[in-house]
Amino acid sequence: DFRSAAFGYFGHMWELYAFWAFIPLILTTYTGLHPEVDFNIPFVAFLIIALGGLACMAAGYLSALVGARKVAIWALGLSGLCCLLSPLVFIYSNVTVFLMFLVFWGLMVIPDSPMFSTLVAKSAPAETRGTALTIVNSMGFAITIVSLQTIGMILTWVDPIFVFTLLSVGPVVGLWFFSTKHQPALIID
């Protein structure tokens, strides 16, 4: 259970900060494709990120009803789906659909974070719980650095419209390892 939750968290971390960091680029790219659109990019980026706090609060209440595991799976799956759909939304949607999509993505990208932390804490032995959380969070942020650098490097070669599909790698891998059938072959004692 510990490894499952940890690897789910690692997948989540691949996407989360890269999404937040590149929201201004996503908005700028959209306005470049649709020159008739004009909005305050810093303000819209702030709203997309800030609304995630409400999603975390709602997810906490929802987890009391259905469990942290289900909330984590749904949030990670839906945010991964947003990664995959992003090129279509960039190209074909009007500004209202585009902004609603980004708000939805912003709402789905974050609430699995406290769910995975809860699952890691619950599954770690009591005597090593603090160490387990520290190691998992540290590894998650290390993955974030790799994700940010990788996406930044790939942006020099590939049109931004398609780059954000690469963020789906995290949710896909996280969901794969989070399922009970696909435990990573890693032993930590």
mmCIF file of C-alpha atoms in Angstrom:
data_model
loop_
_atom_site.group_PDB
_atom_site.id
_atom_site.type_symbol
_atom_site.label_atom_id
_atom_site.label_comp_id
_atom_site.label_asym_id
_atom_site.label_seq_id
_atom_site.Cartn_x
_atom_site.Cartn_y
_atom_site.Cartn_z
ATOM 1 C CA ASP A 1 0.000 0.000 0.000
ATOM 2 C CA PHE A 2 2.866 2.351 0.821
ATOM 3 C CA ARG A 3 4.617 1.809 -2.508
ATOM 4 C CA SER A 4 1.347 2.068 -4.385
ATOM 5 C CA ALA A 5 0.516 5.435 -2.799
ATOM 6 C CA ALA A 6 4.087 6.693 -3.227
ATOM 7 C CA PHE A 7 4.197 5.861 -6.927
ATOM 8 C CA GLY A 8 0.754 7.405 -7.434
ATOM 9 C CA TYR A 9 2.109 10.570 -5.814
ATOM 10 C CA PHE A 10 5.182 10.504 -8.048
ATOM 11 C CA GLY A 11 2.952 10.407 -11.134
ATOM 12 C CA HIS A 12 0.919 13.292 -9.774
ATOM 13 C CA MET A 13 4.068 15.351 -9.149
ATOM 14 C CA TRP A 14 5.243 14.871 -12.745
ATOM 15 C CA GLU A 15 2.210 16.835 -13.920
ATOM 16 C CA LEU A 16 1.314 19.291 -11.147
ATOM 17 C CA TYR A 17 4.075 21.881 -11.046
ATOM 18 C CA ALA A 18 4.749 21.690 -14.765
ATOM 19 C CA PHE A 19 1.083 22.498 -15.375
ATOM 20 C CA TRP A 20 1.195 25.421 -12.951
ATOM 21 C CA ALA A 21 4.511 26.723 -14.285
ATOM 22 C CA PHE A 22 3.376 26.674 -17.897
ATOM 23 C CA ILE A 23 -0.171 28.054 -17.515
ATOM 24 C CA PRO A 24 0.985 31.487 -18.756
ATOM 25 C CA LEU A 25 2.535 29.822 -21.817
ATOM 26 C CA ILE A 26 -0.656 27.825 -22.401
ATOM 27 C CA LEU A 27 -2.684 31.051 -22.282
ATOM 28 C CA THR A 28 -0.204 32.909 -24.498
ATOM 29 C CA THR A 29 -0.191 30.075 -27.016
ATOM 30 C CA TYR A 30 -3.990 30.104 -27.168
ATOM 31 C CA THR A 31 -4.119 33.858 -27.761
ATOM 32 C CA GLY A 32 -1.517 33.406 -30.511
ATOM 33 C CA LEU A 33 -3.747 30.858 -32.240
ATOM 34 C CA HIS A 34 -6.857 32.970 -31.682
ATOM 35 C CA PRO A 35 -5.787 36.622 -32.112
ATOM 36 C CA GLU A 36 -9.332 37.849 -31.510
ATOM 37 C CA VAL A 37 -9.010 36.695 -27.868
ATOM 38 C CA ASP A 38 -7.634 39.115 -25.331
ATOM 39 C CA PHE A 39 -7.572 38.480 -21.601
ATOM 40 C CA ASN A 40 -5.398 39.333 -18.628
ATOM 41 C CA ILE A 41 -2.989 36.363 -18.650
ATOM 42 C CA PRO A 42 -1.503 36.873 -15.149
ATOM 43 C CA PHE A 43 -4.967 37.204 -13.593
ATOM 44 C CA VAL A 44 -6.414 34.189 -15.424
ATOM 45 C CA ALA A 45 -3.326 32.100 -14.544
ATOM 46 C CA PHE A 46 -3.730 33.103 -10.895
ATOM 47 C CA LEU A 47 -7.404 32.100 -10.899
ATOM 48 C CA ILE A 48 -6.693 28.704 -12.460
ATOM 49 C CA ILE A 49 -4.061 27.945 -9.822
ATOM 50 C CA ALA A 50 -5.937 29.461 -6.869
ATOM 51 C CA LEU A 51 -9.169 27.592 -7.542
ATOM 52 C CA GLY A 52 -7.236 24.385 -6.864
ATOM 53 C CA GLY A 53 -7.441 25.224 -3.156
ATOM 54 C CA LEU A 54 -11.220 24.884 -3.344
ATOM 55 C CA ALA A 55 -10.802 21.557 -5.121
ATOM 56 C CA CYS A 56 -8.577 20.299 -2.300
ATOM 57 C CA MET A 57 -11.169 21.317 0.273
ATOM 58 C CA ALA A 58 -13.985 19.635 -1.662
ATOM 59 C CA ALA A 59 -11.838 16.527 -2.170
ATOM 60 C CA GLY A 60 -11.240 16.322 1.567
ATOM 61 C CA TYR A 61 -14.974 16.266 2.243
ATOM 62 C CA LEU A 62 -15.553 13.825 -0.600
ATOM 63 C CA SER A 63 -12.829 11.513 0.685
ATOM 64 C CA ALA A 64 -14.672 11.258 3.996
ATOM 65 C CA LEU A 65 -17.599 9.811 2.044
ATOM 66 C CA VAL A 66 -15.928 7.616 -0.589
ATOM 67 C CA GLY A 67 -12.333 7.276 0.595
ATOM 68 C CA ALA A 68 -9.034 8.939 -0.292
ATOM 69 C CA ARG A 69 -8.097 6.201 -2.750
ATOM 70 C CA LYS A 70 -11.137 6.767 -5.001
ATOM 71 C CA VAL A 71 -10.720 10.543 -4.923
ATOM 72 C CA ALA A 72 -7.030 10.206 -5.829
ATOM 73 C CA ILE A 73 -7.785 7.849 -8.717
ATOM 74 C CA TRP A 74 -10.485 10.090 -10.169
ATOM 75 C CA ALA A 75 -8.480 13.297 -9.816
ATOM 76 C CA LEU A 76 -5.321 11.768 -11.290
ATOM 77 C CA GLY A 77 -7.277 10.154 -14.122
ATOM 78 C CA LEU A 78 -9.205 13.290 -15.018
ATOM 79 C CA SER A 79 -6.124 15.512 -14.937
ATOM 80 C CA GLY A 80 -4.308 12.985 -17.142
ATOM 81 C CA LEU A 81 -7.236 13.060 -19.561
ATOM 82 C CA CYS A 82 -6.959 16.860 -19.669
ATOM 83 C CA CYS A 83 -3.288 16.497 -20.674
ATOM 84 C CA LEU A 84 -4.278 14.261 -23.563
ATOM 85 C CA LEU A 85 -7.163 16.483 -24.715
ATOM 86 C CA SER A 86 -5.207 19.728 -24.489
ATOM 87 C CA PRO A 87 -4.202 19.946 -28.203
ATOM 88 C CA LEU A 88 -7.826 19.635 -29.305
ATOM 89 C CA VAL A 89 -8.912 22.323 -26.876
ATOM 90 C CA PHE A 90 -6.054 24.603 -27.977
ATOM 91 C CA ILE A 91 -6.983 24.364 -31.622
ATOM 92 C CA TYR A 92 -10.742 23.926 -31.801
ATOM 93 C CA SER A 93 -12.409 25.519 -28.786
ATOM 94 C CA ASN A 94 -13.781 28.997 -28.368
ATOM 95 C CA VAL A 95 -12.474 31.121 -25.497
ATOM 96 C CA THR A 96 -15.246 30.113 -23.082
ATOM 97 C CA VAL A 97 -14.685 26.389 -23.599
ATOM 98 C CA PHE A 98 -10.920 26.900 -23.420
ATOM 99 C CA LEU A 99 -11.094 28.762 -20.105
ATOM 100 C CA MET A 100 -13.602 26.291 -18.651
ATOM 101 C CA PHE A 101 -11.271 23.466 -19.684
ATOM 102 C CA LEU A 102 -8.272 25.105 -17.991
ATOM 103 C CA VAL A 103 -10.267 25.788 -14.834
ATOM 104 C CA PHE A 104 -11.419 22.158 -14.790
ATOM 105 C CA TRP A 105 -7.832 20.971 -15.346
ATOM 106 C CA GLY A 106 -6.697 23.284 -12.544
ATOM 107 C CA LEU A 107 -9.354 21.796 -10.281
ATOM 108 C CA MET A 108 -8.354 18.213 -11.110
ATOM 109 C CA VAL A 109 -4.561 18.573 -11.045
ATOM 110 C CA ILE A 110 -4.234 19.219 -7.299
ATOM 111 C CA PRO A 111 -6.748 17.378 -5.066
ATOM 112 C CA ASP A 112 -4.963 14.038 -5.404
ATOM 113 C CA SER A 113 -1.915 15.521 -3.654
ATOM 114 C CA PRO A 114 -3.377 15.509 -0.131
ATOM 115 C CA MET A 115 -5.072 12.192 -0.892
ATOM 116 C CA PHE A 116 -1.751 10.529 -1.755
ATOM 117 C CA SER A 117 -0.100 12.097 1.297
ATOM 118 C CA THR A 118 -2.883 10.688 3.444
ATOM 119 C CA LEU A 119 -2.518 7.254 1.878
ATOM 120 C CA VAL A 120 1.266 7.315 2.322
ATOM 121 C CA ALA A 121 0.901 8.331 5.965
ATOM 122 C CA LYS A 122 -1.735 5.686 6.675
ATOM 123 C CA SER A 123 0.281 2.903 5.075
ATOM 124 C CA ALA A 124 3.675 3.746 6.588
ATOM 125 C CA PRO A 125 4.614 2.078 9.883
ATOM 126 C CA ALA A 126 3.984 4.466 12.798
ATOM 127 C CA GLU A 127 7.645 4.493 13.858
ATOM 128 C CA THR A 128 8.829 5.616 10.394
ATOM 129 C CA ARG A 129 5.854 7.704 9.251
ATOM 130 C CA GLY A 130 7.649 11.063 9.343
ATOM 131 C CA THR A 131 10.650 9.677 7.486
ATOM 132 C CA ALA A 132 8.410 7.985 4.929
ATOM 133 C CA LEU A 133 6.533 11.219 4.202
ATOM 134 C CA THR A 134 9.800 13.156 3.955
ATOM 135 C CA ILE A 135 11.305 10.672 1.503
ATOM 136 C CA VAL A 136 8.168 10.480 -0.660
ATOM 137 C CA ASN A 137 7.761 14.277 -0.757
ATOM 138 C CA SER A 138 11.450 14.779 -1.529
ATOM 139 C CA MET A 139 11.355 12.261 -4.353
ATOM 140 C CA GLY A 140 8.145 13.864 -5.648
ATOM 141 C CA PHE A 141 9.757 17.290 -5.806
ATOM 142 C CA ALA A 142 12.837 15.818 -7.484
ATOM 143 C CA ILE A 143 10.507 14.384 -10.132
ATOM 144 C CA THR A 144 8.979 17.854 -10.482
ATOM 145 C CA ILE A 145 12.391 19.308 -11.289
ATOM 146 C CA VAL A 146 12.923 16.687 -13.973
ATOM 147 C CA SER A 147 9.448 17.295 -15.380
ATOM 148 C CA LEU A 148 9.881 21.074 -15.538
ATOM 149 C CA GLN A 149 13.287 20.795 -17.174
ATOM 150 C CA THR A 150 12.123 18.136 -19.641
ATOM 151 C CA ILE A 151 9.043 20.079 -20.728
ATOM 152 C CA GLY A 152 11.085 23.286 -20.966
ATOM 153 C CA MET A 153 13.673 21.564 -23.159
ATOM 154 C CA ILE A 154 11.081 19.904 -25.391
ATOM 155 C CA LEU A 155 9.347 23.265 -25.868
ATOM 156 C CA THR A 156 12.379 24.373 -27.879
ATOM 157 C CA TRP A 157 11.687 21.612 -30.441
ATOM 158 C CA VAL A 158 7.934 21.017 -30.385
ATOM 159 C CA ASP A 159 4.961 23.334 -30.747
ATOM 160 C CA PRO A 160 3.481 24.126 -27.298
ATOM 161 C CA ILE A 161 0.102 22.927 -28.566
ATOM 162 C CA PHE A 162 1.356 19.340 -28.361
ATOM 163 C CA VAL A 163 3.930 19.471 -25.557
ATOM 164 C CA PHE A 164 1.464 19.324 -22.696
ATOM 165 C CA THR A 165 0.299 15.873 -23.741
ATOM 166 C CA LEU A 166 3.653 14.739 -22.287
ATOM 167 C CA LEU A 167 2.364 15.691 -18.854
ATOM 168 C CA SER A 168 0.024 12.688 -19.161
ATOM 169 C CA VAL A 169 3.025 10.399 -18.603
ATOM 170 C CA GLY A 170 2.812 11.139 -14.878
ATOM 171 C CA PRO A 171 -0.870 10.366 -14.402
ATOM 172 C CA VAL A 172 -0.659 7.263 -16.604
ATOM 173 C CA VAL A 173 2.360 5.876 -14.741
ATOM 174 C CA GLY A 174 0.891 6.937 -11.397
ATOM 175 C CA LEU A 175 -2.409 5.206 -12.106
ATOM 176 C CA TRP A 176 -0.609 2.121 -13.408
ATOM 177 C CA PHE A 177 1.404 1.702 -10.212
ATOM 178 C CA PHE A 178 -1.429 2.844 -7.967
ATOM 179 C CA SER A 179 -3.539 -0.080 -9.054
ATOM 180 C CA THR A 180 -3.058 -3.138 -6.854
ATOM 181 C CA LYS A 181 -2.024 -5.360 -9.767
ATOM 182 C CA HIS A 182 1.041 -3.411 -10.871
ATOM 183 C CA GLN A 183 3.327 -2.895 -7.911
ATOM 184 C CA PRO A 184 6.776 -1.526 -8.728
ATOM 185 C CA ALA A 185 9.619 -3.979 -8.248
ATOM 186 C CA LEU A 186 11.255 -1.914 -5.535
ATOM 187 C CA ILE A 187 11.958 -3.035 -2.018
ATOM 188 C CA ILE A 188 12.429 -0.423 0.688
ATOM 189 C CA ASP A 189 13.141 -1.698 4.182
#
